[in-house]
Amino acid sequence: DLDEILNNDRLYEKYFKCIMGKGKCTPDGKELKNDIPDAIKTDCSKCSDRQKEGTDKVLKFMLANKKADYAVLEKTYDPA
């Protein structure tokens, strides 16, 4: 459940570390890690509707609440 992850700092940190390649990933974390680069670079052009919805929610949350993490994510996956 994305809301649970985004609203729980401990869970959020685990998923963020997974996405950044600095921690272990759950199956959901692996999926998100695979989707995030496409979401940032191409507005999720290869994503299913469900994936697009999830990545949009995560990225909007990060922009609103975790700007420093979003900047690191963007620099990693879309350095141009």
PDB file of N, CA and C in Angstrom:
ATOM      1  N   ASP A   1       0.846  -1.185   0.000  1.00  0.00           N
ATOM      2  CA  ASP A   1       0.000   0.000   0.000  1.00  0.00           C
ATOM      3  C   ASP A   1       0.893   1.250   0.000  1.00  0.00           C
ATOM      4  N   LEU A   2       0.851   2.001  -1.075  1.00  0.00           N
ATOM      5  CA  LEU A   2       1.718   3.177  -1.214  1.00  0.00           C
ATOM      6  C   LEU A   2       1.489   4.218  -0.125  1.00  0.00           C
ATOM      7  N   ASP A   3       0.240   4.441   0.259  1.00  0.00           N
ATOM      8  CA  ASP A   3      -0.035   5.443   1.295  1.00  0.00           C
ATOM      9  C   ASP A   3       0.669   5.078   2.597  1.00  0.00           C
ATOM     10  N   GLU A   4       0.628   3.796   2.943  1.00  0.00           N
ATOM     11  CA  GLU A   4       1.283   3.343   4.171  1.00  0.00           C
ATOM     12  C   GLU A   4       2.790   3.591   4.097  1.00  0.00           C
ATOM     13  N   ILE A   5       3.384   3.301   2.952  1.00  0.00           N
ATOM     14  CA  ILE A   5       4.829   3.494   2.773  1.00  0.00           C
ATOM     15  C   ILE A   5       5.187   4.980   2.833  1.00  0.00           C
ATOM     16  N   LEU A   6       4.442   5.792   2.121  1.00  0.00           N
ATOM     17  CA  LEU A   6       4.760   7.219   2.042  1.00  0.00           C
ATOM     18  C   LEU A   6       4.549   7.938   3.367  1.00  0.00           C
ATOM     19  N   ASN A   7       3.638   7.441   4.180  1.00  0.00           N
ATOM     20  CA  ASN A   7       3.330   8.110   5.443  1.00  0.00           C
ATOM     21  C   ASN A   7       4.032   7.492   6.644  1.00  0.00           C
ATOM     22  N   ASN A   8       4.954   6.574   6.398  1.00  0.00           N
ATOM     23  CA  ASN A   8       5.720   5.950   7.469  1.00  0.00           C
ATOM     24  C   ASN A   8       7.198   6.163   7.136  1.00  0.00           C
ATOM     25  N   ASP A   9       7.863   7.016   7.902  1.00  0.00           N
ATOM     26  CA  ASP A   9       9.252   7.370   7.581  1.00  0.00           C
ATOM     27  C   ASP A   9      10.169   6.156   7.493  1.00  0.00           C
ATOM     28  N   ARG A  10       9.975   5.187   8.380  1.00  0.00           N
ATOM     29  CA  ARG A  10      10.829   4.002   8.378  1.00  0.00           C
ATOM     30  C   ARG A  10      10.655   3.214   7.087  1.00  0.00           C
ATOM     31  N   LEU A  11       9.405   2.983   6.683  1.00  0.00           N
ATOM     32  CA  LEU A  11       9.147   2.265   5.431  1.00  0.00           C
ATOM     33  C   LEU A  11       9.628   3.075   4.230  1.00  0.00           C
ATOM     34  N   TYR A  12       9.353   4.362   4.255  1.00  0.00           N
ATOM     35  CA  TYR A  12       9.783   5.236   3.158  1.00  0.00           C
ATOM     36  C   TYR A  12      11.293   5.134   2.958  1.00  0.00           C
ATOM     37  N   GLU A  13      12.051   5.218   4.051  1.00  0.00           N
ATOM     38  CA  GLU A  13      13.517   5.155   3.962  1.00  0.00           C
ATOM     39  C   GLU A  13      13.981   3.836   3.352  1.00  0.00           C
ATOM     40  N   LYS A  14      13.337   2.726   3.735  1.00  0.00           N
ATOM     41  CA  LYS A  14      13.703   1.421   3.171  1.00  0.00           C
ATOM     42  C   LYS A  14      13.480   1.407   1.660  1.00  0.00           C
ATOM     43  N   TYR A  15      12.345   1.911   1.229  1.00  0.00           N
ATOM     44  CA  TYR A  15      12.044   1.929  -0.205  1.00  0.00           C
ATOM     45  C   TYR A  15      12.966   2.889  -0.944  1.00  0.00           C
ATOM     46  N   PHE A  16      13.253   4.038  -0.347  1.00  0.00           N
ATOM     47  CA  PHE A  16      14.144   4.998  -0.997  1.00  0.00           C
ATOM     48  C   PHE A  16      15.537   4.393  -1.168  1.00  0.00           C
ATOM     49  N   LYS A  17      16.034   3.726  -0.137  1.00  0.00           N
ATOM     50  CA  LYS A  17      17.347   3.076  -0.236  1.00  0.00           C
ATOM     51  C   LYS A  17      17.331   2.012  -1.326  1.00  0.00           C
ATOM     52  N   CYS A  18      16.245   1.270  -1.429  1.00  0.00           N
ATOM     53  CA  CYS A  18      16.098   0.263  -2.483  1.00  0.00           C
ATOM     54  C   CYS A  18      16.186   0.929  -3.854  1.00  0.00           C
ATOM     55  N   ILE A  19      15.402   1.963  -4.063  1.00  0.00           N
ATOM     56  CA  ILE A  19      15.357   2.654  -5.356  1.00  0.00           C
ATOM     57  C   ILE A  19      16.734   3.201  -5.732  1.00  0.00           C
ATOM     58  N   MET A  20      17.477   3.640  -4.733  1.00  0.00           N
ATOM     59  CA  MET A  20      18.793   4.223  -4.983  1.00  0.00           C
ATOM     60  C   MET A  20      19.897   3.166  -5.050  1.00  0.00           C
ATOM     61  N   GLY A  21      19.532   1.895  -4.882  1.00  0.00           N
ATOM     62  CA  GLY A  21      20.528   0.826  -4.946  1.00  0.00           C
ATOM     63  C   GLY A  21      21.400   0.738  -3.707  1.00  0.00           C
ATOM     64  N   LYS A  22      20.897   1.249  -2.585  1.00  0.00           N
ATOM     65  CA  LYS A  22      21.687   1.269  -1.349  1.00  0.00           C
ATOM     66  C   LYS A  22      21.084   0.403  -0.253  1.00  0.00           C
ATOM     67  N   GLY A  23      20.081  -0.386  -0.606  1.00  0.00           N
ATOM     68  CA  GLY A  23      19.452  -1.250   0.384  1.00  0.00           C
ATOM     69  C   GLY A  23      18.722  -2.389  -0.288  1.00  0.00           C
ATOM     70  N   LYS A  24      18.265  -3.323   0.536  1.00  0.00           N
ATOM     71  CA  LYS A  24      17.529  -4.466   0.007  1.00  0.00           C
ATOM     72  C   LYS A  24      16.163  -4.024  -0.494  1.00  0.00           C
ATOM     73  N   CYS A  25      15.664  -4.755  -1.498  1.00  0.00           N
ATOM     74  CA  CYS A  25      14.366  -4.435  -2.090  1.00  0.00           C
ATOM     75  C   CYS A  25      13.354  -5.551  -1.841  1.00  0.00           C
ATOM     76  N   THR A  26      12.148  -5.157  -1.517  1.00  0.00           N
ATOM     77  CA  THR A  26      11.026  -6.089  -1.512  1.00  0.00           C
ATOM     78  C   THR A  26      10.608  -6.272  -2.969  1.00  0.00           C
ATOM     79  N   PRO A  27       9.740  -7.241  -3.273  1.00  0.00           N
ATOM     80  CA  PRO A  27       9.252  -7.352  -4.660  1.00  0.00           C
ATOM     81  C   PRO A  27       8.617  -6.048  -5.160  1.00  0.00           C
ATOM     82  N   ASP A  28       7.829  -5.381  -4.312  1.00  0.00           N
ATOM     83  CA  ASP A  28       7.227  -4.099  -4.703  1.00  0.00           C
ATOM     84  C   ASP A  28       8.300  -3.033  -4.910  1.00  0.00           C
ATOM     85  N   GLY A  29       9.310  -3.056  -4.066  1.00  0.00           N
ATOM     86  CA  GLY A  29      10.407  -2.106  -4.196  1.00  0.00           C
ATOM     87  C   GLY A  29      11.155  -2.291  -5.505  1.00  0.00           C
ATOM     88  N   LYS A  30      11.373  -3.547  -5.886  1.00  0.00           N
ATOM     89  CA  LYS A  30      12.045  -3.833  -7.161  1.00  0.00           C
ATOM     90  C   LYS A  30      11.235  -3.292  -8.328  1.00  0.00           C
ATOM     91  N   GLU A  31       9.917  -3.478  -8.261  1.00  0.00           N
ATOM     92  CA  GLU A  31       9.052  -2.980  -9.333  1.00  0.00           C
ATOM     93  C   GLU A  31       9.143  -1.457  -9.424  1.00  0.00           C
ATOM     94  N   LEU A  32       9.070  -0.809  -8.283  1.00  0.00           N
ATOM     95  CA  LEU A  32       9.166   0.652  -8.251  1.00  0.00           C
ATOM     96  C   LEU A  32      10.535   1.109  -8.761  1.00  0.00           C
ATOM     97  N   LYS A  33      11.584   0.416  -8.353  1.00  0.00           N
ATOM     98  CA  LYS A  33      12.940   0.755  -8.800  1.00  0.00           C
ATOM     99  C   LYS A  33      13.053   0.641 -10.321  1.00  0.00           C
ATOM    100  N   ASN A  34      12.375  -0.333 -10.897  1.00  0.00           N
ATOM    101  CA  ASN A  34      12.394  -0.500 -12.351  1.00  0.00           C
ATOM    102  C   ASN A  34      11.576   0.572 -13.065  1.00  0.00           C
ATOM    103  N   ASP A  35      10.509   1.047 -12.421  1.00  0.00           N
ATOM    104  CA  ASP A  35       9.603   2.012 -13.051  1.00  0.00           C
ATOM    105  C   ASP A  35      10.074   3.463 -12.933  1.00  0.00           C
ATOM    106  N   ILE A  36      10.767   3.793 -11.855  1.00  0.00           N
ATOM    107  CA  ILE A  36      11.144   5.184 -11.584  1.00  0.00           C
ATOM    108  C   ILE A  36      11.976   5.820 -12.706  1.00  0.00           C
ATOM    109  N   PRO A  37      13.013   5.152 -13.228  1.00  0.00           N
ATOM    110  CA  PRO A  37      13.789   5.814 -14.293  1.00  0.00           C
ATOM    111  C   PRO A  37      12.930   6.199 -15.496  1.00  0.00           C
ATOM    112  N   ASP A  38      12.040   5.307 -15.921  1.00  0.00           N
ATOM    113  CA  ASP A  38      11.147   5.608 -17.044  1.00  0.00           C
ATOM    114  C   ASP A  38      10.204   6.748 -16.681  1.00  0.00           C
ATOM    115  N   ALA A  39       9.723   6.740 -15.450  1.00  0.00           N
ATOM    116  CA  ALA A  39       8.801   7.790 -15.012  1.00  0.00           C
ATOM    117  C   ALA A  39       9.473   9.158 -15.063  1.00  0.00           C
ATOM    118  N   ILE A  40      10.723   9.221 -14.645  1.00  0.00           N
ATOM    119  CA  ILE A  40      11.433  10.500 -14.621  1.00  0.00           C
ATOM    120  C   ILE A  40      11.852  10.940 -16.024  1.00  0.00           C
ATOM    121  N   LYS A  41      12.364  10.018 -16.812  1.00  0.00           N
ATOM    122  CA  LYS A  41      12.899  10.380 -18.133  1.00  0.00           C
ATOM    123  C   LYS A  41      11.824  10.584 -19.192  1.00  0.00           C
ATOM    124  N   THR A  42      10.779   9.737 -19.193  1.00  0.00           N
ATOM    125  CA  THR A  42       9.814   9.758 -20.303  1.00  0.00           C
ATOM    126  C   THR A  42       8.375   9.906 -19.842  1.00  0.00           C
ATOM    127  N   ASP A  43       8.179  10.361 -18.616  1.00  0.00           N
ATOM    128  CA  ASP A  43       6.831  10.483 -18.063  1.00  0.00           C
ATOM    129  C   ASP A  43       6.109   9.136 -18.097  1.00  0.00           C
ATOM    130  N   CYS A  44       6.866   8.075 -17.851  1.00  0.00           N
ATOM    131  CA  CYS A  44       6.319   6.717 -17.715  1.00  0.00           C
ATOM    132  C   CYS A  44       5.716   6.198 -19.026  1.00  0.00           C
ATOM    133  N   SER A  45       6.369   6.450 -20.129  1.00  0.00           N
ATOM    134  CA  SER A  45       5.825   6.037 -21.429  1.00  0.00           C
ATOM    135  C   SER A  45       5.687   4.524 -21.575  1.00  0.00           C
ATOM    136  N   LYS A  46       6.489   3.756 -20.858  1.00  0.00           N
ATOM    137  CA  LYS A  46       6.425   2.294 -20.960  1.00  0.00           C
ATOM    138  C   LYS A  46       5.619   1.661 -19.831  1.00  0.00           C
ATOM    139  N   CYS A  47       5.080   2.471 -18.948  1.00  0.00           N
ATOM    140  CA  CYS A  47       4.362   1.962 -17.775  1.00  0.00           C
ATOM    141  C   CYS A  47       2.925   1.570 -18.108  1.00  0.00           C
ATOM    142  N   SER A  48       2.420   0.596 -17.354  1.00  0.00           N
ATOM    143  CA  SER A  48       0.991   0.293 -17.412  1.00  0.00           C
ATOM    144  C   SER A  48       0.259   1.406 -16.657  1.00  0.00           C
ATOM    145  N   ASP A  49      -1.062   1.431 -16.756  1.00  0.00           N
ATOM    146  CA  ASP A  49      -1.831   2.454 -16.033  1.00  0.00           C
ATOM    147  C   ASP A  49      -1.578   2.363 -14.533  1.00  0.00           C
ATOM    148  N   ARG A  50      -1.511   1.135 -14.001  1.00  0.00           N
ATOM    149  CA  ARG A  50      -1.285   0.937 -12.568  1.00  0.00           C
ATOM    150  C   ARG A  50       0.100   1.452 -12.174  1.00  0.00           C
ATOM    151  N   GLN A  51       1.101   1.142 -12.989  1.00  0.00           N
ATOM    152  CA  GLN A  51       2.460   1.611 -12.708  1.00  0.00           C
ATOM    153  C   GLN A  51       2.536   3.135 -12.782  1.00  0.00           C
ATOM    154  N   LYS A  52       1.874   3.700 -13.778  1.00  0.00           N
ATOM    155  CA  LYS A  52       1.871   5.155 -13.957  1.00  0.00           C
ATOM    156  C   LYS A  52       1.243   5.836 -12.741  1.00  0.00           C
ATOM    157  N   GLU A  53       0.137   5.296 -12.281  1.00  0.00           N
ATOM    158  CA  GLU A  53      -0.557   5.837 -11.114  1.00  0.00           C
ATOM    159  C   GLU A  53       0.353   5.796  -9.882  1.00  0.00           C
ATOM    160  N   GLY A  54       1.020   4.661  -9.684  1.00  0.00           N
ATOM    161  CA  GLY A  54       1.895   4.495  -8.520  1.00  0.00           C
ATOM    162  C   GLY A  54       3.105   5.405  -8.562  1.00  0.00           C
ATOM    163  N   THR A  55       3.773   5.460  -9.699  1.00  0.00           N
ATOM    164  CA  THR A  55       4.968   6.308  -9.785  1.00  0.00           C
ATOM    165  C   THR A  55       4.597   7.785  -9.695  1.00  0.00           C
ATOM    166  N   ASP A  56       3.475   8.180 -10.287  1.00  0.00           N
ATOM    167  CA  ASP A  56       3.009   9.571 -10.159  1.00  0.00           C
ATOM    168  C   ASP A  56       2.805   9.930  -8.693  1.00  0.00           C
ATOM    169  N   LYS A  57       2.159   9.034  -7.961  1.00  0.00           N
ATOM    170  CA  LYS A  57       1.871   9.278  -6.549  1.00  0.00           C
ATOM    171  C   LYS A  57       3.169   9.432  -5.758  1.00  0.00           C
ATOM    172  N   VAL A  58       4.125   8.545  -6.007  1.00  0.00           N
ATOM    173  CA  VAL A  58       5.399   8.591  -5.293  1.00  0.00           C
ATOM    174  C   VAL A  58       6.161   9.873  -5.626  1.00  0.00           C
ATOM    175  N   LEU A  59       6.262  10.197  -6.902  1.00  0.00           N
ATOM    176  CA  LEU A  59       7.029  11.385  -7.298  1.00  0.00           C
ATOM    177  C   LEU A  59       6.375  12.673  -6.803  1.00  0.00           C
ATOM    178  N   LYS A  60       5.050  12.758  -6.858  1.00  0.00           N
ATOM    179  CA  LYS A  60       4.353  13.949  -6.342  1.00  0.00           C
ATOM    180  C   LYS A  60       4.569  14.086  -4.841  1.00  0.00           C
ATOM    181  N   PHE A  61       4.504  12.949  -4.125  1.00  0.00           N
ATOM    182  CA  PHE A  61       4.747  12.967  -2.684  1.00  0.00           C
ATOM    183  C   PHE A  61       6.159  13.477  -2.397  1.00  0.00           C
ATOM    184  N   MET A  62       7.124  12.954  -3.146  1.00  0.00           N
ATOM    185  CA  MET A  62       8.511  13.359  -2.928  1.00  0.00           C
ATOM    186  C   MET A  62       8.707  14.844  -3.216  1.00  0.00           C
ATOM    187  N   LEU A  63       8.117  15.344  -4.284  1.00  0.00           N
ATOM    188  CA  LEU A  63       8.240  16.770  -4.606  1.00  0.00           C
ATOM    189  C   LEU A  63       7.638  17.645  -3.516  1.00  0.00           C
ATOM    190  N   ALA A  64       6.551  17.184  -2.914  1.00  0.00           N
ATOM    191  CA  ALA A  64       5.875  17.968  -1.886  1.00  0.00           C
ATOM    192  C   ALA A  64       6.524  17.823  -0.509  1.00  0.00           C
ATOM    193  N   ASN A  65       7.060  16.637  -0.205  1.00  0.00           N
ATOM    194  CA  ASN A  65       7.486  16.352   1.165  1.00  0.00           C
ATOM    195  C   ASN A  65       8.949  15.951   1.340  1.00  0.00           C
ATOM    196  N   LYS A  66       9.585  15.525   0.280  1.00  0.00           N
ATOM    197  CA  LYS A  66      10.962  15.017   0.371  1.00  0.00           C
ATOM    198  C   LYS A  66      11.785  15.572  -0.791  1.00  0.00           C
ATOM    199  N   LYS A  67      11.846  16.894  -0.875  1.00  0.00           N
ATOM    200  CA  LYS A  67      12.499  17.545  -2.024  1.00  0.00           C
ATOM    201  C   LYS A  67      13.965  17.148  -2.176  1.00  0.00           C
ATOM    202  N   ALA A  68      14.682  17.008  -1.075  1.00  0.00           N
ATOM    203  CA  ALA A  68      16.099  16.632  -1.156  1.00  0.00           C
ATOM    204  C   ALA A  68      16.239  15.230  -1.743  1.00  0.00           C
ATOM    205  N   ASP A  69      15.379  14.310  -1.315  1.00  0.00           N
ATOM    206  CA  ASP A  69      15.406  12.950  -1.864  1.00  0.00           C
ATOM    207  C   ASP A  69      15.055  12.968  -3.343  1.00  0.00           C
ATOM    208  N   TYR A  70      14.073  13.778  -3.712  1.00  0.00           N
ATOM    209  CA  TYR A  70      13.690  13.859  -5.125  1.00  0.00           C
ATOM    210  C   TYR A  70      14.860  14.376  -5.965  1.00  0.00           C
ATOM    211  N   ALA A  71      15.573  15.366  -5.455  1.00  0.00           N
ATOM    212  CA  ALA A  71      16.715  15.923  -6.190  1.00  0.00           C
ATOM    213  C   ALA A  71      17.783  14.853  -6.415  1.00  0.00           C
ATOM    214  N   VAL A  72      18.042  14.034  -5.401  1.00  0.00           N
ATOM    215  CA  VAL A  72      19.015  12.944  -5.525  1.00  0.00           C
ATOM    216  C   VAL A  72      18.527  11.934  -6.557  1.00  0.00           C
ATOM    217  N   LEU A  73      17.258  11.603  -6.489  1.00  0.00           N
ATOM    218  CA  LEU A  73      16.657  10.645  -7.421  1.00  0.00           C
ATOM    219  C   LEU A  73      16.762  11.150  -8.854  1.00  0.00           C
ATOM    220  N   GLU A  74      16.406  12.406  -9.062  1.00  0.00           N
ATOM    221  CA  GLU A  74      16.447  12.994 -10.398  1.00  0.00           C
ATOM    222  C   GLU A  74      17.884  13.055 -10.935  1.00  0.00           C
ATOM    223  N   LYS A  75      18.807  13.426 -10.075  1.00  0.00           N
ATOM    224  CA  LYS A  75      20.213  13.502 -10.484  1.00  0.00           C
ATOM    225  C   LYS A  75      20.738  12.114 -10.876  1.00  0.00           C
ATOM    226  N   THR A  76      20.271  11.089 -10.179  1.00  0.00           N
ATOM    227  CA  THR A  76      20.708   9.722 -10.457  1.00  0.00           C
ATOM    228  C   THR A  76      20.114   9.193 -11.751  1.00  0.00           C
ATOM    229  N   TYR A  77      18.815   9.394 -11.944  1.00  0.00           N
ATOM    230  CA  TYR A  77      18.118   8.764 -13.065  1.00  0.00           C
ATOM    231  C   TYR A  77      17.919   9.659 -14.286  1.00  0.00           C
ATOM    232  N   ASP A  78      18.119  10.958 -14.129  1.00  0.00           N
ATOM    233  CA  ASP A  78      17.996  11.872 -15.269  1.00  0.00           C
ATOM    234  C   ASP A  78      19.004  13.005 -15.108  1.00  0.00           C
ATOM    235  N   PRO A  79      20.297  12.680 -15.196  1.00  0.00           N
ATOM    236  CA  PRO A  79      21.332  13.668 -14.894  1.00  0.00           C
ATOM    237  C   PRO A  79      21.438  14.830 -15.879  1.00  0.00           C
ATOM    238  N   ALA A  80      20.833  14.723 -17.031  1.00  0.00           N
ATOM    239  CA  ALA A  80      20.925  15.788 -18.035  1.00  0.00           C
ATOM    240  C   ALA A  80      20.136  16.960 -17.587  1.00  0.00           C
TER     241      ALA A  80
END
